[in-house]
CSV table of C-alpha atoms in Angstrom, one decimal:
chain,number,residue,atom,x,y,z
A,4,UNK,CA,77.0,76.7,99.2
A,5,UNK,CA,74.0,78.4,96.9
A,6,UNK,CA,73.6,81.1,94.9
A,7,UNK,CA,76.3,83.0,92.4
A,8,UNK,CA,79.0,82.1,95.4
A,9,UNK,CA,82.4,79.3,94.3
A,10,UNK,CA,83.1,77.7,97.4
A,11,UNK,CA,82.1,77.7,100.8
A,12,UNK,CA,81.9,80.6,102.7
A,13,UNK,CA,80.3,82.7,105.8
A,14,UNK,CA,77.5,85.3,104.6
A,15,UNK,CA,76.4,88.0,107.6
A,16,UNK,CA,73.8,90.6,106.9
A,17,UNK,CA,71.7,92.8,109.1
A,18,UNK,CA,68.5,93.8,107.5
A,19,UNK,CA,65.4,95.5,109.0
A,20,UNK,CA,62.5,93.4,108.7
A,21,UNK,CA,60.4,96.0,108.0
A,22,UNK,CA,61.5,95.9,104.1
A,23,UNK,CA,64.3,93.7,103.9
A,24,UNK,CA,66.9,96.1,103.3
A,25,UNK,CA,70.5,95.6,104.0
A,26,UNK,CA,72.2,97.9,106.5
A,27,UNK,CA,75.4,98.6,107.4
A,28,UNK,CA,76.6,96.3,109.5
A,29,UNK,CA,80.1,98.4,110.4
A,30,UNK,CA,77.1,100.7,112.2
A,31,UNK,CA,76.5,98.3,115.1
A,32,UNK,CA,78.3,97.7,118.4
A,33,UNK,CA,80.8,95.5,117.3
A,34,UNK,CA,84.4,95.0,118.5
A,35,UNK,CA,86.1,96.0,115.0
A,36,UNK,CA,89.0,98.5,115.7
A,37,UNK,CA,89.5,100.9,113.1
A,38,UNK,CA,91.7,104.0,113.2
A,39,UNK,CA,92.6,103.7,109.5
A,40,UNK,CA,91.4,107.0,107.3
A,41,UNK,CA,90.6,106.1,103.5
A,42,UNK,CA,92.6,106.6,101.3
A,43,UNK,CA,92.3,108.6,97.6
A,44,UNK,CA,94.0,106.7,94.7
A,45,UNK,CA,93.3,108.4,91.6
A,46,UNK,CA,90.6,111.1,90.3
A,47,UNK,CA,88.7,111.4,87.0
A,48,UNK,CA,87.0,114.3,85.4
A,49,UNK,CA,84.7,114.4,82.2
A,50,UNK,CA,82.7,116.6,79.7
A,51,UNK,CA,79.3,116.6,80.5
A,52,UNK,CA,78.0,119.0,77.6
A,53,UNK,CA,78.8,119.6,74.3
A,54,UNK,CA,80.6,122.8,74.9
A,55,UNK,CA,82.7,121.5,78.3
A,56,UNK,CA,86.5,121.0,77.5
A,57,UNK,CA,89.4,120.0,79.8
A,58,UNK,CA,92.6,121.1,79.1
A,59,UNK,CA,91.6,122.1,75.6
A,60,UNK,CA,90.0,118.3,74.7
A,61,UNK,CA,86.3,116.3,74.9
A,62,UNK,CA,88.7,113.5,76.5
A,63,UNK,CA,88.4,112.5,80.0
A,64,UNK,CA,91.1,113.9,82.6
A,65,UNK,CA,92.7,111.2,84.9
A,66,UNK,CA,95.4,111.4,86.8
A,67,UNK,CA,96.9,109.1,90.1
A,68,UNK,CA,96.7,111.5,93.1
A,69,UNK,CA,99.5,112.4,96.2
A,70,UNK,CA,99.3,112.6,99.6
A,71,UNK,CA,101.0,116.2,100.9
A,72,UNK,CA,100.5,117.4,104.4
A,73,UNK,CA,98.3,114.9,105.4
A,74,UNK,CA,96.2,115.8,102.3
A,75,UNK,CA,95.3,114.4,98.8
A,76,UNK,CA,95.9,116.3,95.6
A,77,UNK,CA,97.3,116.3,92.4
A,78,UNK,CA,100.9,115.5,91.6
A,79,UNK,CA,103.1,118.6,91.2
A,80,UNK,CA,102.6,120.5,87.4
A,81,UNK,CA,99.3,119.0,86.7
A,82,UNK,CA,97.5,121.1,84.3
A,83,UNK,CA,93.8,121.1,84.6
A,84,UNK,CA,92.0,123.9,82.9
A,85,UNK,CA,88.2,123.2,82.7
A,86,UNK,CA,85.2,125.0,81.3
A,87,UNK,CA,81.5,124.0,80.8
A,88,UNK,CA,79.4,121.3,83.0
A,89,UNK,CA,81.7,118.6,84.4
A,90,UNK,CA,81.5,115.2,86.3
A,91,UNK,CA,84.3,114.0,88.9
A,92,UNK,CA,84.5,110.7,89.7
A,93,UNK,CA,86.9,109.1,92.5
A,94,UNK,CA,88.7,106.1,93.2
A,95,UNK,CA,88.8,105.5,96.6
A,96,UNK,CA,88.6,102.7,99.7
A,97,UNK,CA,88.2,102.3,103.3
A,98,UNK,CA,90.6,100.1,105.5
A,99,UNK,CA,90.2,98.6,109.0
A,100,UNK,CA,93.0,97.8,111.7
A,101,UNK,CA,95.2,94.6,111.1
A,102,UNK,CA,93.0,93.9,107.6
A,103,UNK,CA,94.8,93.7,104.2
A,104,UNK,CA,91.2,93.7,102.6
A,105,UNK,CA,89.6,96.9,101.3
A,106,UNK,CA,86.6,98.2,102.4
A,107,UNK,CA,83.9,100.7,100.7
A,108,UNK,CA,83.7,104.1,101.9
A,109,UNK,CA,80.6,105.1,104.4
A,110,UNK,CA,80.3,109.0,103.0
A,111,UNK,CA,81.4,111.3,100.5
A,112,UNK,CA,81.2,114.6,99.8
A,113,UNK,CA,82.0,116.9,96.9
A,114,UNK,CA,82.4,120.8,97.5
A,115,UNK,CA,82.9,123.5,95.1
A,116,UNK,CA,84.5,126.7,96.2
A,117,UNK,CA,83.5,125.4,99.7
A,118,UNK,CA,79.3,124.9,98.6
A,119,UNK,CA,78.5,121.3,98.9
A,120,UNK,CA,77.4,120.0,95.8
A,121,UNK,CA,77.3,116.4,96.5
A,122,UNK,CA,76.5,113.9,99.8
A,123,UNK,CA,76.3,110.3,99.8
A,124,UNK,CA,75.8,107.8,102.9
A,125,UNK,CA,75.9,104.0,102.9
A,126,UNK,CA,73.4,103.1,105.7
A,127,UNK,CA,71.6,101.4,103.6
A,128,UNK,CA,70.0,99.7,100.2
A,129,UNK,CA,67.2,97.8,98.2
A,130,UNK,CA,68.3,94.7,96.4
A,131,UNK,CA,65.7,96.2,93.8
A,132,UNK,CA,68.1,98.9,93.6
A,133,UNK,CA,71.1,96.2,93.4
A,134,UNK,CA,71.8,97.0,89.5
A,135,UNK,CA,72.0,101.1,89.9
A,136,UNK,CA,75.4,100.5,91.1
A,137,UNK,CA,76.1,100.8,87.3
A,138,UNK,CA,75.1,104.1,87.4
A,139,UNK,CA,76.4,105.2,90.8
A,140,UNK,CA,80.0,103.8,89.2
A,141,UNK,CA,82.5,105.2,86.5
A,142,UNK,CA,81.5,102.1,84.4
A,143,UNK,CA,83.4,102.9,81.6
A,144,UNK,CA,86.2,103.1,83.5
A,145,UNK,CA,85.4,100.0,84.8
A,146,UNK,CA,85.3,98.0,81.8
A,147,UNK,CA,88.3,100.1,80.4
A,148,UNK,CA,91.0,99.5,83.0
A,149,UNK,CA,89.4,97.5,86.0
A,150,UNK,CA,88.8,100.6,88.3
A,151,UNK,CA,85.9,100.7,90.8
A,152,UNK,CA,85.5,105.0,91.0
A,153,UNK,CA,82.9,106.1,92.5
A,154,UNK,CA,80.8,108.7,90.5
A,155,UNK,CA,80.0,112.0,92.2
A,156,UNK,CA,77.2,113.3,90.2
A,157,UNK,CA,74.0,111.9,90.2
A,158,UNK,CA,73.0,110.1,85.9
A,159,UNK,CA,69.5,111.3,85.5
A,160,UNK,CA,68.3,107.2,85.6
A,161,UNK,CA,69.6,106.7,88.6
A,162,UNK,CA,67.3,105.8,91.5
A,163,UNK,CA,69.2,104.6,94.3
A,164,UNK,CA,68.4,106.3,97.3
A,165,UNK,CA,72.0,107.0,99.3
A,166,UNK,CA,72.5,110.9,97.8
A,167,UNK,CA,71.7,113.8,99.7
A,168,UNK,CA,72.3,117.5,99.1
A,169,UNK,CA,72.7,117.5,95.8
A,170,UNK,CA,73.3,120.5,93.8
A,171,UNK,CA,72.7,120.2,89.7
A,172,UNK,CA,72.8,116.5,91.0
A,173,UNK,CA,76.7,117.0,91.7
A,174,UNK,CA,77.3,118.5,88.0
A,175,UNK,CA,79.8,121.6,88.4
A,176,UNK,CA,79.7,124.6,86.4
A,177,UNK,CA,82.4,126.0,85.4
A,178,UNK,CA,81.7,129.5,83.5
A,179,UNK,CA,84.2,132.2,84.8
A,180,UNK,CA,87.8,132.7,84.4
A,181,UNK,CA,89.4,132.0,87.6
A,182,UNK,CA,90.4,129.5,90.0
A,183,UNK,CA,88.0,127.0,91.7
A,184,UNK,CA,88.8,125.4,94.9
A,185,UNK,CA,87.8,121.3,94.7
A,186,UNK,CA,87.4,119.5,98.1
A,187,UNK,CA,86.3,115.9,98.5
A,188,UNK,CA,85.7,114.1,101.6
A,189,UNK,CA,85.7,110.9,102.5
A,190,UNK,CA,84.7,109.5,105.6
A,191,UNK,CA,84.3,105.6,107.0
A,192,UNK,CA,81.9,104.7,109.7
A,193,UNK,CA,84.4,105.5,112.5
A,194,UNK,CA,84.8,108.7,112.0
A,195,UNK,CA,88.3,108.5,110.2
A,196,UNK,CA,88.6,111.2,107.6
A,197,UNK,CA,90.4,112.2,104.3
A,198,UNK,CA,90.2,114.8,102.3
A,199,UNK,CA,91.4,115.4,98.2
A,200,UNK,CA,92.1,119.1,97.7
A,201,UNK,CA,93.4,120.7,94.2
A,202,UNK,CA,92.7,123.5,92.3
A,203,UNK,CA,90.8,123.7,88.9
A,204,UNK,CA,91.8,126.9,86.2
A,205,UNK,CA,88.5,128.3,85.3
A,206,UNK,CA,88.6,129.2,81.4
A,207,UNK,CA,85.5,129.7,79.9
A,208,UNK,CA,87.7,130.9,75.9
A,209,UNK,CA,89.8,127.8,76.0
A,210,UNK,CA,90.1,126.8,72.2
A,211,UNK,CA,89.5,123.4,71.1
A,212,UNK,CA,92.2,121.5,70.2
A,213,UNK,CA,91.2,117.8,70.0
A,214,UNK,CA,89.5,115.4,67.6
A,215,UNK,CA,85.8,115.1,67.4
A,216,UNK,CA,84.5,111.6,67.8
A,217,UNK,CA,83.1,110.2,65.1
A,218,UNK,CA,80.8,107.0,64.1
A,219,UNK,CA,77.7,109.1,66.0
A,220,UNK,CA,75.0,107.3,64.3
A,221,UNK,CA,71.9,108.0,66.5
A,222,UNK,CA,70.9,110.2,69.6
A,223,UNK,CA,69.2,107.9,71.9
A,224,UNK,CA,66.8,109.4,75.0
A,225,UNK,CA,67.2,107.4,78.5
A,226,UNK,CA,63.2,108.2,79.1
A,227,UNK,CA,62.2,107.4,75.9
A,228,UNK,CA,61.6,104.1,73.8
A,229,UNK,CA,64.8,104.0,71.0
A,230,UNK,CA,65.1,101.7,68.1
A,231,UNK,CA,67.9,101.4,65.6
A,232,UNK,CA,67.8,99.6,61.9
A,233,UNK,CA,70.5,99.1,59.6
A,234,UNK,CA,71.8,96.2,56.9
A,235,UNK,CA,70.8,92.6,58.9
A,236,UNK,CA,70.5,94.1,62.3
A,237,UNK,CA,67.4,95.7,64.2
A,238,UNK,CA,67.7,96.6,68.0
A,239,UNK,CA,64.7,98.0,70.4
A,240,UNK,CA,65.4,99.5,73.8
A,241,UNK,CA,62.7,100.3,76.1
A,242,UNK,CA,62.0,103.7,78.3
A,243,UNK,CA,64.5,104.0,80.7
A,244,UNK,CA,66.7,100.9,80.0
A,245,UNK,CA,69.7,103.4,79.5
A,246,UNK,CA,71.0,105.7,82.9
A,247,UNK,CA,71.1,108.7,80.9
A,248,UNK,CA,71.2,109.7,77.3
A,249,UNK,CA,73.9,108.6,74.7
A,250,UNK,CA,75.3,108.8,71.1
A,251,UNK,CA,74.9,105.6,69.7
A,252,UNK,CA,77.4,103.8,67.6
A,253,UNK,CA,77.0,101.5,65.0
A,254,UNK,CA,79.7,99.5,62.9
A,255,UNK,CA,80.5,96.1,61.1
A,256,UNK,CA,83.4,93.8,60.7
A,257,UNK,CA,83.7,90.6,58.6
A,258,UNK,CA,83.0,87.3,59.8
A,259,UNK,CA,85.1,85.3,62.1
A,260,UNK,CA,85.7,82.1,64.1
A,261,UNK,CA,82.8,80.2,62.4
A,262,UNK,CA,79.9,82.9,62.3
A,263,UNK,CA,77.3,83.4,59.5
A,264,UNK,CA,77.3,86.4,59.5
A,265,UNK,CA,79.2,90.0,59.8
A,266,UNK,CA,80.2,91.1,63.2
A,267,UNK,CA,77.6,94.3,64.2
A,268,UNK,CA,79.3,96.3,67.0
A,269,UNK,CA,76.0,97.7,68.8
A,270,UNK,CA,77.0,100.6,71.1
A,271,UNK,CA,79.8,100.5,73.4
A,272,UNK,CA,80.6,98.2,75.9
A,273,UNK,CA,81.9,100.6,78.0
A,274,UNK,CA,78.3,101.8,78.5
A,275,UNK,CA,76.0,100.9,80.8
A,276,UNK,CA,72.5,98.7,80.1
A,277,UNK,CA,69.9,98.7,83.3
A,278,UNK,CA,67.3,96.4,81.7
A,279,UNK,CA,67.0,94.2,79.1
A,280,UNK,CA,66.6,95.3,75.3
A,281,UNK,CA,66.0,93.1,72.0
A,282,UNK,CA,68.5,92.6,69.3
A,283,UNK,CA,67.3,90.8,66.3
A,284,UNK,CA,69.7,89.7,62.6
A,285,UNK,CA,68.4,88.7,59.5
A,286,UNK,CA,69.1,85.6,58.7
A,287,UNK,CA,69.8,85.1,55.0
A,288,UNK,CA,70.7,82.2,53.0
A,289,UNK,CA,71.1,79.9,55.9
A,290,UNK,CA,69.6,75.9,55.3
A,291,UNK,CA,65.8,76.0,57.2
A,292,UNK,CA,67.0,72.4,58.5
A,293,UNK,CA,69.2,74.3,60.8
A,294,UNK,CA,67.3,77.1,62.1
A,295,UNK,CA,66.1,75.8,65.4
A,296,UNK,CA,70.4,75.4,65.9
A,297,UNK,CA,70.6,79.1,65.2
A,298,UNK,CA,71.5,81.7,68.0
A,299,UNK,CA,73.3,85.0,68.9
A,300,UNK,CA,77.2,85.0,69.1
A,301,UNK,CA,79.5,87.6,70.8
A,302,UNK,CA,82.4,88.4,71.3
A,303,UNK,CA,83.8,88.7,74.7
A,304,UNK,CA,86.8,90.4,76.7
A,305,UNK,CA,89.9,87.7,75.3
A,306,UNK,CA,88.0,88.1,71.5
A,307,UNK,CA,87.1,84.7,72.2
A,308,UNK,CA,83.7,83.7,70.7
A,309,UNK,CA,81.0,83.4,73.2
A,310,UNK,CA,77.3,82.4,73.5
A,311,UNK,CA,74.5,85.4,73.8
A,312,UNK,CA,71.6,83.6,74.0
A,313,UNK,CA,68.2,83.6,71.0
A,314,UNK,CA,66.5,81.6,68.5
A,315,UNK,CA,65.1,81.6,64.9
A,316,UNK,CA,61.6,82.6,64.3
A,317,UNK,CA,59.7,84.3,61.5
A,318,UNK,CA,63.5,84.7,59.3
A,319,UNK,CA,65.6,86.5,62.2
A,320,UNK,CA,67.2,84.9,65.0
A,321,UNK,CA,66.9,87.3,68.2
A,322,UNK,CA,67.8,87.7,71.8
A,323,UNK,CA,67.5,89.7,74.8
A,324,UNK,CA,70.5,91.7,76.4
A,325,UNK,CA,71.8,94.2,79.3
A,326,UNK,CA,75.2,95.1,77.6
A,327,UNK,CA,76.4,96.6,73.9
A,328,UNK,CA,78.8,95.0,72.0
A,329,UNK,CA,79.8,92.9,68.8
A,330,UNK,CA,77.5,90.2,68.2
A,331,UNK,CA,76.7,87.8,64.6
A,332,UNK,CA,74.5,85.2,63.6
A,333,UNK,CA,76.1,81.4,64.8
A,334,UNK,CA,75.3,77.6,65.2
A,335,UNK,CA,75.8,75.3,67.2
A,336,UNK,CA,75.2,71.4,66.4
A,337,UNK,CA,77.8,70.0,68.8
A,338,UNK,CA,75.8,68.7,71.3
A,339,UNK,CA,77.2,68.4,75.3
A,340,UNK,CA,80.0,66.5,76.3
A,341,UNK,CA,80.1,65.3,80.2
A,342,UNK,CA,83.5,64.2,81.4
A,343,UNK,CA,84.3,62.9,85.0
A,344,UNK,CA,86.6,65.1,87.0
A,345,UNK,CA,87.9,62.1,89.1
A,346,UNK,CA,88.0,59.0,90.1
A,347,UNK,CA,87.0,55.9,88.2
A,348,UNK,CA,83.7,55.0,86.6
């Protein structure tokens, strides 16, 4: 038992020696009987532009989908009135004969009045691509409620190599008043095919009607270096760190569970980080006898105090990170304790 794995377990992979990659090993002559068609659970749509709105609102759409006919759609009465440039994501598994386990889906496909706008395939992938998954996912939903959806439009900083035919890079206009016809199809390796169907209401002088977001404190670049500096806290995040380009928050909070200083919410966590960036507080008043027990505290899911990593040098204590978040200034002089977990000693 090695690696990130917590107990004992059988690891089979197929990968072609020419580069190492992964493949698909569902592709191969094996005896695995599956007659099962995935199966839609849910769909998401958001605002990709300033002037998009659904259903009158910035605000994502989601909604749990049906299965009628033999097809996927939208529950009776759903309203979904959409204008600009807008992402769908789906959420969505594969399942294999007498298996209770899911699977992920081999190919899907997004079309738009009947044009393809979007194609992915799972044959194959890098592990130097390992991370883009981020990307490929709704992350936010992720974080939010738990759901893996798969995103179907391609973020500009995304470079893993499974799309194909993509149109805008899966990005659908909507710019005319009238109805749009939205089919997505999922297929496994078998063969086995679903398909979610529904109708969008094309409505280009749909007023706004929501609330604008607010504490939009800088507009960051993904293909450019971005820094951000205000009261203790300086951040630096290099060229192409971020999958595409952001609004980026900032607030503070007062100081809790021990730390030393305010709480500085950096972003949100419900975007995604590919590569590392610095974060870096001042640290003020503190005794220079216990700088080298200084580091960088966060917060994490429970708002439970967690380590983050760093050290003091030249009066600011700074780390290295791949998420946003709340983090402070904390110490720790306690050193390790090592208790048995059996037996006697």
């Amino acid at each position: 038992n090695t690696g990130g794995s917590s107990g004992p377990h059988l690891h089979f992979e197929i990968r072609k020696a020419s580069n190492q990659h992964p493949t698909n090993v569902l592709k191969y002559d094996f005896d695995i009987e599956d007659q099962v068609a995935p199966r839609f659970l849910s769909v998401y749509m958001y605002p990709l532009e300033e002037n998009a709105l659904i259903n009158g609102t910035k605000e994502k759409f989601s909604s749990r989908v049906v299965k009628d006919q033999g097809v996927y759609t939208l529950p009776w009465g759903t309203r979904a009135e959409v204008s600009g440039s807008l992402g769908i994501s789906v959420e969505v598994f594969d399942y294999l004969n007498g298996a209770s386990n899911r699977c992920g889906v081999y190919s899907l496909e997004l079309y738009l009045d009947e044009q393809l706008h979007y194609r992915h395939v799972m044959d194959e992938f890098s592990f130097n691509e390992t991370r883009y998954i981020n990307a490929h996912i709704d992350y936010e939903e992720l974080i939010r409620n738990g759901i893996k959806a798969h995103r179907l439009h391609r973020l500009p900083n995304d470079r893993l190599r499974i799309y194909e035919n993509l149109v805008g890079n899966g990005e659908l206009k909507i710019d005319e008043k009238r109805s749009y016809q939205l089919r997505i199809v999922a297929t496994d390796v078998a063969g086995n095919v679903s398909e979610l169907s529904f109708k969008l209401s094309g409505n280009p002088d749909q007023v706004f009607s929501g609330k604008l977001r607010e504490n939009q404190d800088l507009f960051m670049k993904y293909d450019e270096v971005n820094s951000f500096e205000k009261d203790l806290v300086t951040i630096r995040i290099p060229k192409n760190a971020l999958y595409q380009d952001m609004n980026f928050s900032y607030s503070k909070t007062p100081a809790e569970q021990g730390s030393l200083t305010d709480f500085f919410q950096m972003g949100s966590e419900e975007v995604a980080v590919h590569s590392r960036y610095t974060l870096s507080i001042l640290s003020e008043g503190i005794d220079p006898a216990l700088h080298n027990k200084l580091l960088i505290v966060t917060l994490d899911e429970d708002g439970k105090i967690a380590e983050a990593g760093g050290e003091y040098q030249d009066g600011k204590v700074s780390t290295s990170l791949r998420n946003f978040g709340k983090f402070a200034i904390g110490i720790d002089t306690i050193p390790p304790v090592i208790k048995p977990t059996g037996g006697k000693i």
